[in-house]
């Protein structure tokens, strides 16, 4: 779907990367994206780890996508730090 909208999706070269892929918009801005399947709420630590990678990849945005809910602390941290968060079940 994203490629149909003009986005380019690439995987990082680093095999130990804390991100799942890089998303480059049609205008050239980059976002780092972490996709995480989990059995419990996603906490602030995952958002922090992913956010730290923004400078490494010269990204202007950070997305964390999961199948579970986020803790209140993770949501507040994401909102305060240029991060988007979403769940597969829209919670």
mmCIF file of C-alpha atoms in Angstrom, residues 9-68:
data_model
loop_
_atom_site.group_PDB
_atom_site.id
_atom_site.type_symbol
_atom_site.label_atom_id
_atom_site.label_comp_id
_atom_site.label_asym_id
_atom_site.label_seq_id
_atom_site.Cartn_x
_atom_site.Cartn_y
_atom_site.Cartn_z
ATOM 1 C CA UNK A 9 10.726 0.977 1.660
ATOM 2 C CA UNK A 10 14.245 -0.258 2.426
ATOM 3 C CA UNK A 11 15.750 -2.505 5.054
ATOM 4 C CA UNK A 12 18.707 -1.220 7.048
ATOM 5 C CA UNK A 13 22.113 -2.699 6.168
ATOM 6 C CA UNK A 14 22.950 -3.301 9.824
ATOM 7 C CA UNK A 15 21.891 -6.850 10.738
ATOM 8 C CA UNK A 16 21.644 -5.855 14.424
ATOM 9 C CA UNK A 17 19.433 -2.856 13.722
ATOM 10 C CA UNK A 18 16.759 -1.806 16.195
ATOM 11 C CA UNK A 19 14.446 -0.817 13.358
ATOM 12 C CA UNK A 20 12.460 -2.932 10.902
ATOM 13 C CA UNK A 21 12.760 -0.700 7.843
ATOM 14 C CA UNK A 22 13.239 2.824 6.503
ATOM 15 C CA UNK A 23 10.363 4.580 4.811
ATOM 16 C CA UNK A 24 11.170 7.376 2.365
ATOM 17 C CA UNK A 25 8.319 9.673 1.360
ATOM 18 C CA UNK A 26 7.777 10.969 -2.180
ATOM 19 C CA UNK A 27 9.218 14.308 -0.971
ATOM 20 C CA UNK A 28 12.396 12.611 0.302
ATOM 21 C CA UNK A 29 11.850 12.725 4.061
ATOM 22 C CA UNK A 30 12.724 9.555 5.957
ATOM 23 C CA UNK A 31 10.975 7.744 8.770
ATOM 24 C CA UNK A 32 12.312 4.832 10.743
ATOM 25 C CA UNK A 33 9.758 2.132 11.391
ATOM 26 C CA UNK A 34 9.726 -0.597 14.029
ATOM 27 C CA UNK A 35 7.166 -3.361 13.619
ATOM 28 C CA UNK A 36 6.759 -5.510 16.723
ATOM 29 C CA UNK A 37 4.462 -8.464 17.307
ATOM 30 C CA UNK A 38 3.949 -8.860 21.011
ATOM 31 C CA UNK A 39 1.746 -10.670 23.526
ATOM 32 C CA UNK A 40 1.545 -7.819 26.046
ATOM 33 C CA UNK A 41 1.431 -4.026 26.058
ATOM 34 C CA UNK A 42 4.301 -2.191 24.410
ATOM 35 C CA UNK A 43 6.199 -0.088 26.913
ATOM 36 C CA UNK A 44 8.187 3.105 26.735
ATOM 37 C CA UNK A 45 11.510 1.250 26.332
ATOM 38 C CA UNK A 46 10.731 0.028 22.789
ATOM 39 C CA UNK A 47 9.721 3.537 21.735
ATOM 40 C CA UNK A 48 12.907 4.976 23.289
ATOM 41 C CA UNK A 49 15.171 2.440 21.565
ATOM 42 C CA UNK A 50 13.559 3.076 18.197
ATOM 43 C CA UNK A 51 13.615 6.850 18.626
ATOM 44 C CA UNK A 52 17.360 6.800 19.338
ATOM 45 C CA UNK A 53 17.913 5.511 15.794
ATOM 46 C CA UNK A 54 16.537 8.678 14.153
ATOM 47 C CA UNK A 55 19.915 10.429 14.051
ATOM 48 C CA UNK A 56 21.683 7.323 12.760
ATOM 49 C CA UNK A 57 19.405 7.182 9.726
ATOM 50 C CA UNK A 58 18.855 10.955 9.356
ATOM 51 C CA UNK A 59 15.129 10.425 9.812
ATOM 52 C CA UNK A 60 12.576 13.103 10.576
ATOM 53 C CA UNK A 61 9.952 10.718 11.944
ATOM 54 C CA UNK A 62 9.718 7.535 13.970
ATOM 55 C CA UNK A 63 6.889 5.008 13.686
ATOM 56 C CA UNK A 64 6.245 2.082 16.028
ATOM 57 C CA UNK A 65 3.624 -0.414 14.827
ATOM 58 C CA UNK A 66 2.385 -3.358 16.891
ATOM 59 C CA UNK A 67 -0.445 -5.815 17.253
ATOM 60 C CA UNK A 68 -0.878 -4.885 20.938
#
